[in-house]
Coordinates of C-alpha atoms and ligand atoms in Angstrom, one line a residue:
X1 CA 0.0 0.0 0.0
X2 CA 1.4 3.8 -0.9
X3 CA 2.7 5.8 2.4
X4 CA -0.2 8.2 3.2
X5 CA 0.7 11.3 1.6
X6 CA 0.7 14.0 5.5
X7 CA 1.5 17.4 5.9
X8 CA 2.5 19.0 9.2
X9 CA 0.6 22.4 10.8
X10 CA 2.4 24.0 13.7
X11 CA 6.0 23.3 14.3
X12 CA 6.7 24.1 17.5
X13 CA 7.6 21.5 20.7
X14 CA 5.3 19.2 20.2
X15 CA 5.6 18.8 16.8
X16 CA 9.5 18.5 17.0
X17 CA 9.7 16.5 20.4
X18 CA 7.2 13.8 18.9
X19 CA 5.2 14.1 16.1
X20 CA 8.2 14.6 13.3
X21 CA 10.5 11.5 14.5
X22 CA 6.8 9.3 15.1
X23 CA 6.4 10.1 11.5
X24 CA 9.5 9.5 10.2
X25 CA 9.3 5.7 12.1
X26 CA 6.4 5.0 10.4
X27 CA 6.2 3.6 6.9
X28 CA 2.5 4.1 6.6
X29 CA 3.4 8.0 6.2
X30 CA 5.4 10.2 4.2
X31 CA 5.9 13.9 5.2
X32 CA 5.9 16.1 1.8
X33 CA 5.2 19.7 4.0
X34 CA 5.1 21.7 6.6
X35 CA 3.3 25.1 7.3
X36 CA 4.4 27.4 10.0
X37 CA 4.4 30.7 10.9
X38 CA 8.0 31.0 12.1
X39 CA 9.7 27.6 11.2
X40 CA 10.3 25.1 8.7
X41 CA 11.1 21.2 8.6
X42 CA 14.2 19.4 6.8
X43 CA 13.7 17.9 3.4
X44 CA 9.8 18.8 2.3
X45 CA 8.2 21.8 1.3
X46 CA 7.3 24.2 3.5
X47 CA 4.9 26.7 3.4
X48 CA 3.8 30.4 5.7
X49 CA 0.0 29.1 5.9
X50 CA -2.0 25.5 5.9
X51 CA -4.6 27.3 3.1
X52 CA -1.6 28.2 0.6
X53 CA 0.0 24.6 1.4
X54 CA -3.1 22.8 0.4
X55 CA -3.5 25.0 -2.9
X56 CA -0.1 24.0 -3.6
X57 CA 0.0 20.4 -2.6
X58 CA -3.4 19.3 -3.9
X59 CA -2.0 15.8 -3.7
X60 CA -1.6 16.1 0.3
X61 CA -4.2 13.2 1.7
X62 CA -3.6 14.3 5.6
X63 CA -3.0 16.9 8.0
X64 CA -1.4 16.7 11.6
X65 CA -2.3 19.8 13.6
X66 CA 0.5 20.5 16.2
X67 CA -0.4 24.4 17.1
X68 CA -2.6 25.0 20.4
X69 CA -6.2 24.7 20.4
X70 CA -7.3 27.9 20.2
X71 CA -6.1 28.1 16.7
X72 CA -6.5 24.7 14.9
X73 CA -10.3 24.8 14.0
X74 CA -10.5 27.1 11.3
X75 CA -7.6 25.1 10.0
X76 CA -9.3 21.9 10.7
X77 CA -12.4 22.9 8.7
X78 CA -10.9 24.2 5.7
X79 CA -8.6 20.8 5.4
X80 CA -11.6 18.3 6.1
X81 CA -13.7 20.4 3.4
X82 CA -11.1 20.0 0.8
X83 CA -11.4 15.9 1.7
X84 CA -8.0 15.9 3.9
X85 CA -7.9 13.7 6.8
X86 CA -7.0 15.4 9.8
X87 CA -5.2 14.8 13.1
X88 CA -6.1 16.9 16.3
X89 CA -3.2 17.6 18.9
X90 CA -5.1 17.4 22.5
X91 CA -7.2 18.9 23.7
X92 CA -9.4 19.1 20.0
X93 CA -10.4 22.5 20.5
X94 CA -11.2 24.9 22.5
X95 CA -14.8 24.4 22.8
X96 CA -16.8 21.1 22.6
X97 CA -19.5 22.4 19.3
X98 CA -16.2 23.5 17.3
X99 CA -15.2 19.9 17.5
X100 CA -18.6 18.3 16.8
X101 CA -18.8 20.4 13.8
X102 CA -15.4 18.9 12.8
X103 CA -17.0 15.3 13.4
X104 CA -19.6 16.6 11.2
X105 CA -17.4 17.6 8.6
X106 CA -15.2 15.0 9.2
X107 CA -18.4 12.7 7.9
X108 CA -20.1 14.6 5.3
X109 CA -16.5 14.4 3.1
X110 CA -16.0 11.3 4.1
X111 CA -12.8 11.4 6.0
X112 CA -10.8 10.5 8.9
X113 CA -11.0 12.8 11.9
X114 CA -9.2 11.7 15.0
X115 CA -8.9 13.8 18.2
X116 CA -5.6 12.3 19.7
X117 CA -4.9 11.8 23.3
X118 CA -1.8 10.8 23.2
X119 CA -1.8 9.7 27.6
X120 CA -3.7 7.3 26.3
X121 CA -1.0 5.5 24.4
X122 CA 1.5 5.4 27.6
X123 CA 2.9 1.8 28.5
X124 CA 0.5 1.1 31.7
X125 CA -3.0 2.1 30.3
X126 CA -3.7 -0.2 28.3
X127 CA -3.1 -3.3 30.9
X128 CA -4.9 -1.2 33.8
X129 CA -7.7 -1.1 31.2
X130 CA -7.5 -5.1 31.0
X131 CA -6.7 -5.1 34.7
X132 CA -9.8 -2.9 35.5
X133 CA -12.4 -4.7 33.3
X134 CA -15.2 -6.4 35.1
X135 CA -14.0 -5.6 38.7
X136 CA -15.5 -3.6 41.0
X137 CA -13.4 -0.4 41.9
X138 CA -14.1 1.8 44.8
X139 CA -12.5 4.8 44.4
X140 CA -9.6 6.7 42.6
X141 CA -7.1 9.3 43.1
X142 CA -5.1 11.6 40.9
X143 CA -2.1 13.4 41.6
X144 CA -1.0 15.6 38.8
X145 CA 1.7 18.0 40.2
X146 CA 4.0 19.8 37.9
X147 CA 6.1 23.0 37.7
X148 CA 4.9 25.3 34.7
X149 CA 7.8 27.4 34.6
X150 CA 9.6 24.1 33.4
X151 CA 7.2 22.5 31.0
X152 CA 5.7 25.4 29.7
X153 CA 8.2 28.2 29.7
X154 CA 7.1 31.5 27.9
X155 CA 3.8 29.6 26.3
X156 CA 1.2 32.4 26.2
X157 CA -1.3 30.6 24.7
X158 CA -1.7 28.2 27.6
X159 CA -3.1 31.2 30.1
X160 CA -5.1 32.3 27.7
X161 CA -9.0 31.7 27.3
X162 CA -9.2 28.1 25.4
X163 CA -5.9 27.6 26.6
X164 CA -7.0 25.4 30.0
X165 CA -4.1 26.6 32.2
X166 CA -3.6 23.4 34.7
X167 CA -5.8 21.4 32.7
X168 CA -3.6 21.2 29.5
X169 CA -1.8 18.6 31.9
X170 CA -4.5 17.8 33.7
X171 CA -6.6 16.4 30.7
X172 CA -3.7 13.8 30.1
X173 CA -5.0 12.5 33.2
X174 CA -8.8 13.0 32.4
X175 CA -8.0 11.0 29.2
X176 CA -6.4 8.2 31.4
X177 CA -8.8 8.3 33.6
X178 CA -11.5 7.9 31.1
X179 CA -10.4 4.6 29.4
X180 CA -9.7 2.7 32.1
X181 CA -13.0 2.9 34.2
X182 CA -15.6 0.9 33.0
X183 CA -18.2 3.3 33.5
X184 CA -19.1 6.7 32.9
X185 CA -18.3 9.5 35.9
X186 CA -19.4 12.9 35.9
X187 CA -18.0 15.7 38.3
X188 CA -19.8 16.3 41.5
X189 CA -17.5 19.6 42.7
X190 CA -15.1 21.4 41.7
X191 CA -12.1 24.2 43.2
X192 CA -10.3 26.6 40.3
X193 CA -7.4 28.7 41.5
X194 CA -6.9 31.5 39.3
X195 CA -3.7 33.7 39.6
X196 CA -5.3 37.1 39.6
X197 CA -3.7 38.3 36.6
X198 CA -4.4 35.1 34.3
X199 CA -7.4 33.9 32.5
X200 CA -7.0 30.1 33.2
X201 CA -6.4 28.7 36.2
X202 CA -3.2 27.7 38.1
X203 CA -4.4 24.5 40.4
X204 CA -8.0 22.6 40.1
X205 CA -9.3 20.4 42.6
X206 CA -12.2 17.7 41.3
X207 CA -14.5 15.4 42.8
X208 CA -16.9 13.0 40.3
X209 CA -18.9 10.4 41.1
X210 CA -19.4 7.0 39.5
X211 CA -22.9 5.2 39.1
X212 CA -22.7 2.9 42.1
X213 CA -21.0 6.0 43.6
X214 CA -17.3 5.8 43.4
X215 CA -15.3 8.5 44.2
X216 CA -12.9 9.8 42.2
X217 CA -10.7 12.9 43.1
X218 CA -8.2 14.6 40.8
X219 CA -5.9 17.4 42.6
X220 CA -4.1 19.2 39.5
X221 CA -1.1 22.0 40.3
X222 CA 1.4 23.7 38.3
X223 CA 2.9 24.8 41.5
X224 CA 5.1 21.9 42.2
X225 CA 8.9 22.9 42.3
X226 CA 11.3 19.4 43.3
X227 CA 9.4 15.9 42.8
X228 CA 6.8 15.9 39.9
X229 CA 4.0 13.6 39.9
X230 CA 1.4 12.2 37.6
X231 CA 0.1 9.2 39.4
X232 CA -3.3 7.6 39.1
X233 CA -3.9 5.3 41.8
X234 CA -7.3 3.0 41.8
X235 CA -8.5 1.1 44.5
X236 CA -10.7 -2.0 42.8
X237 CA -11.0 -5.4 43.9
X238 CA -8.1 -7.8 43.6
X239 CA -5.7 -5.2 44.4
X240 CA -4.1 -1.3 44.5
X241 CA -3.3 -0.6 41.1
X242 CA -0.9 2.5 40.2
X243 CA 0.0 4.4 37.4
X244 CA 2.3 6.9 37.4
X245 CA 4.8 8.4 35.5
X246 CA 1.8 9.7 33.7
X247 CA 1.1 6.2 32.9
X248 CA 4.3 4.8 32.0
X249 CA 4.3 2.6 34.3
X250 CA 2.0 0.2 36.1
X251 CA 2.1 -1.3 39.5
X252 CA -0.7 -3.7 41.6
X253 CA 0.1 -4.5 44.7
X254 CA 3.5 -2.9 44.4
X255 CA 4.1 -5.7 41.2
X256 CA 5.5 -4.1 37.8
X257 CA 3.0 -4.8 35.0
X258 CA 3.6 -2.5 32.5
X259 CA 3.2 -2.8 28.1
X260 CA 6.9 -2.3 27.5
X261 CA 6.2 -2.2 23.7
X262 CA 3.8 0.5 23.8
X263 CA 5.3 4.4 23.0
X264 CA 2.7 7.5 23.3
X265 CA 3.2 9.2 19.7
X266 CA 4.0 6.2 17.6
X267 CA 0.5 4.4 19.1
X268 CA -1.3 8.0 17.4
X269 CA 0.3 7.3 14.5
X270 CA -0.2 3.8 14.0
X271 CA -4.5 4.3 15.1
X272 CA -4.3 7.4 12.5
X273 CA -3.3 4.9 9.5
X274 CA -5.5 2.1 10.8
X275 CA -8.3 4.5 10.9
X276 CA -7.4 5.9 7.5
X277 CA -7.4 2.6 5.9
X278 CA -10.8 1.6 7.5
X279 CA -12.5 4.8 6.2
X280 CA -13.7 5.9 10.1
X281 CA -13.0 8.3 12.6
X282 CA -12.0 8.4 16.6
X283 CA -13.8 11.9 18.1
X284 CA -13.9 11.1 21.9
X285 CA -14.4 14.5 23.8
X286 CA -15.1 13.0 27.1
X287 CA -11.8 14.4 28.7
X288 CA -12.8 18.0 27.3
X289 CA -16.1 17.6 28.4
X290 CA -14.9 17.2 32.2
X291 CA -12.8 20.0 31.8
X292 CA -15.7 22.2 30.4
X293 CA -18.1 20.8 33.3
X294 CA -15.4 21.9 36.0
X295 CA -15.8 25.3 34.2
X296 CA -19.7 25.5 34.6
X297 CA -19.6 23.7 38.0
X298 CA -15.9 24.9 40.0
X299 CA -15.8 27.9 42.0
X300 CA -13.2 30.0 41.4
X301 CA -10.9 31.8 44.2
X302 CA -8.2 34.2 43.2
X303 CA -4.8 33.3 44.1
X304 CA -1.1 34.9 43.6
X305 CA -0.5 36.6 40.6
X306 CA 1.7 34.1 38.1
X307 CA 4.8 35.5 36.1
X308 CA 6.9 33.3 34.0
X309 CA 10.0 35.3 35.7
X310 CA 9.6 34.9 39.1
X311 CA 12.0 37.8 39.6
X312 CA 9.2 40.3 37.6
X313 CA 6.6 39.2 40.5
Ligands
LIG401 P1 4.1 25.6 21.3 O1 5.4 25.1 21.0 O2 3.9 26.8 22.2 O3 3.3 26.0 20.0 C1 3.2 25.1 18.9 C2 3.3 25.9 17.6 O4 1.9 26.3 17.3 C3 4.1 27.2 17.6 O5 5.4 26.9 17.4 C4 3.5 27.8 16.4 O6 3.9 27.2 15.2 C5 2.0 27.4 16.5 N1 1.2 28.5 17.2 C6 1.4 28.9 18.5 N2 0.5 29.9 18.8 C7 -0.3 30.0 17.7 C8 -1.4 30.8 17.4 N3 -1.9 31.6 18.3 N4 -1.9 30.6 16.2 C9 -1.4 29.8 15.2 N5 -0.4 29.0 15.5 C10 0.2 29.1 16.7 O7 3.1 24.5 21.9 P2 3.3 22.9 22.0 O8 3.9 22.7 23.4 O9 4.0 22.4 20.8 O10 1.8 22.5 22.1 C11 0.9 22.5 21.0 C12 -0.2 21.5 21.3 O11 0.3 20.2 21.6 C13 -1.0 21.9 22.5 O12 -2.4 21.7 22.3 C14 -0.5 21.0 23.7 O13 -1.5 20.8 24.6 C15 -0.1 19.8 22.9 N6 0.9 19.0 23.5 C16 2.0 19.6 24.0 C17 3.0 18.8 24.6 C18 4.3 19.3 25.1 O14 5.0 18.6 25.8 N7 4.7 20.5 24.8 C19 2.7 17.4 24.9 C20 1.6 16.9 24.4 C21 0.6 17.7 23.7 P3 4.4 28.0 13.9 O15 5.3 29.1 14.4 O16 5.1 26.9 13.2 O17 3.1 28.4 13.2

């Protein structure tokens, strides 16, 4: 079968940290462009804007969309209209109804749509998944502590409206979170600090409920200077099962179980040809939607004003 013929929008962290060498591993792809603003990428074409790529590259069959949400749907539309198949960076959007109207889209032209969420791809998830099936679980706790000076140095966007401020991380977990429970949860409460001069917030704290009434409790902060954590711990019948490392890696009972084969960006890859070749899409906004809800439900208190340099504060 010929290499899907992809084009790259956005080249900035992501895009170089994972998407570009994920792409070059995989034989079901081969990267003929780029379009950025600012950058360009070795050995294809590259181009200032998505819209003057695809009038030059009619032949381009897919987009991957690396830039932050806030500005990937007009993009999105105008590839899936011209019959492009198109990859979503997490989170899809910045509202849920921009990203059903891609789904939309995605189906009237009869193309491939996939919102990635790329946690979901880490070593442990899919054997807690397997682990998880069929047992009765009684509560769960997430602990998703990180420093944003260090992961997100200088990154506007991310305090911006649409932007999610703790949740960028914190939907990793969400998207964890939602495909290893075997039921639906929805949030119950909800605490959102907001440093007084930002318009996302620094820290959430989140209580759902399951339908026999598990608790689950997520504590997200970009606060944590020394030891970062991104730990899921679940406490189901048969055992304590913990993933941390974001969900690298996979313990029960203090036992290693963990997928070494798995990788995060080459699994999105390899479910974006495979979805491709089956003519369907994969559009699953529950982690967005939890976010949105602890939006509408959380009560927001003001908290210390946030500046990249600590020394301007
Ligand atoms: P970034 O480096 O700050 O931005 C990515 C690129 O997007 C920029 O280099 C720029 O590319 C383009 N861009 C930025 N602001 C834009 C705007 N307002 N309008 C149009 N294009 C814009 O961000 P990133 O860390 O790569 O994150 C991008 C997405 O990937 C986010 O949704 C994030 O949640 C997700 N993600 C990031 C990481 C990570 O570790 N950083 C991990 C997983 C997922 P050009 O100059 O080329 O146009």
């Amino acid at each position: 079968m010929n290499p899907i013929k992809l084009a790259i929008v956005g080249v900035g962290k992501i895009a170089r940290d994972q998407h570009l060498p994920s792409i070059a591993a995989n034989p079901d792809f081969d990267l003929v462009a780029a379009a950025s603003r600012s950058a360009s990428v070795d050995g294809v074409r590259n181009f200032s804007s998505a819209a003057e790529m695809l009038d030059a590259m009619p032949e381009i069959e897919a987009v991957a969309l690396c830039m932050p949400p806030q500005a990937r749907h007009a993009i999105a539309a105008d590839a899936l209209s011209r019959g492009k198949h198109v990859m979503l960076e997490k989170p899809p959007g910045a509202t849920l109804s921009e990203v059903e109207h891609l789904a939309g889209l995605a189906a009237a032209n009869g193309v491939t749509l996939q919102a990635t969420w790329h946690s979901r791809y880490a070593p442990g998830v899919a054997p807690a998944k397997a682990r998880l099936k069929g047992r009765r679980i009684r509560s769960v706790e997430v602990t998703w502590k990180e420093d944003v000076r260090h992961w997100h140095p200088g990154q506007d966007w991310i305090w911006e409206p649409g932007g999610l401020g703790v949740f960028d991380p914190g939907i990793n977990a969400l998207s964890i979170v939602t495909e290893i429970l075997p039921f639906p949860i929805w949030l119950t409460s909800a605490g959102l600090s907001f440093p007084e001069n930002r318009a996302a917030p620094i820290a959430a704290d989140l209580a759902f409920s399951g339908p026999s009434g598990e608790a689950v409790e997520a504590a997200f902060d970009w606060r944590q200077t020394g030891p970062q954590t991104w730990d899921i711990a679940v406490e189901a019948d048969g055992g304590r099962l913990v993933l941390s490392s974001g969900g690298a890696r996979l313990s029960i009972d203090g036992e290693t179980h963990t997928d070494e084969a798995a990788a995060e960006y080459p699994g999105l890859y390899a479910r974006f040809a495979e979805l491709i070749r089956s003519g369907t899409s994969d559009v699953d906004l529950s982690p967005l939607r939890h976010v949105a809800d602890a939006f509408m439900l959380g009560r927001r208190l003001a908290v210390e004003a946030f500046h990249d340099d600590p020394a301007a504060a």
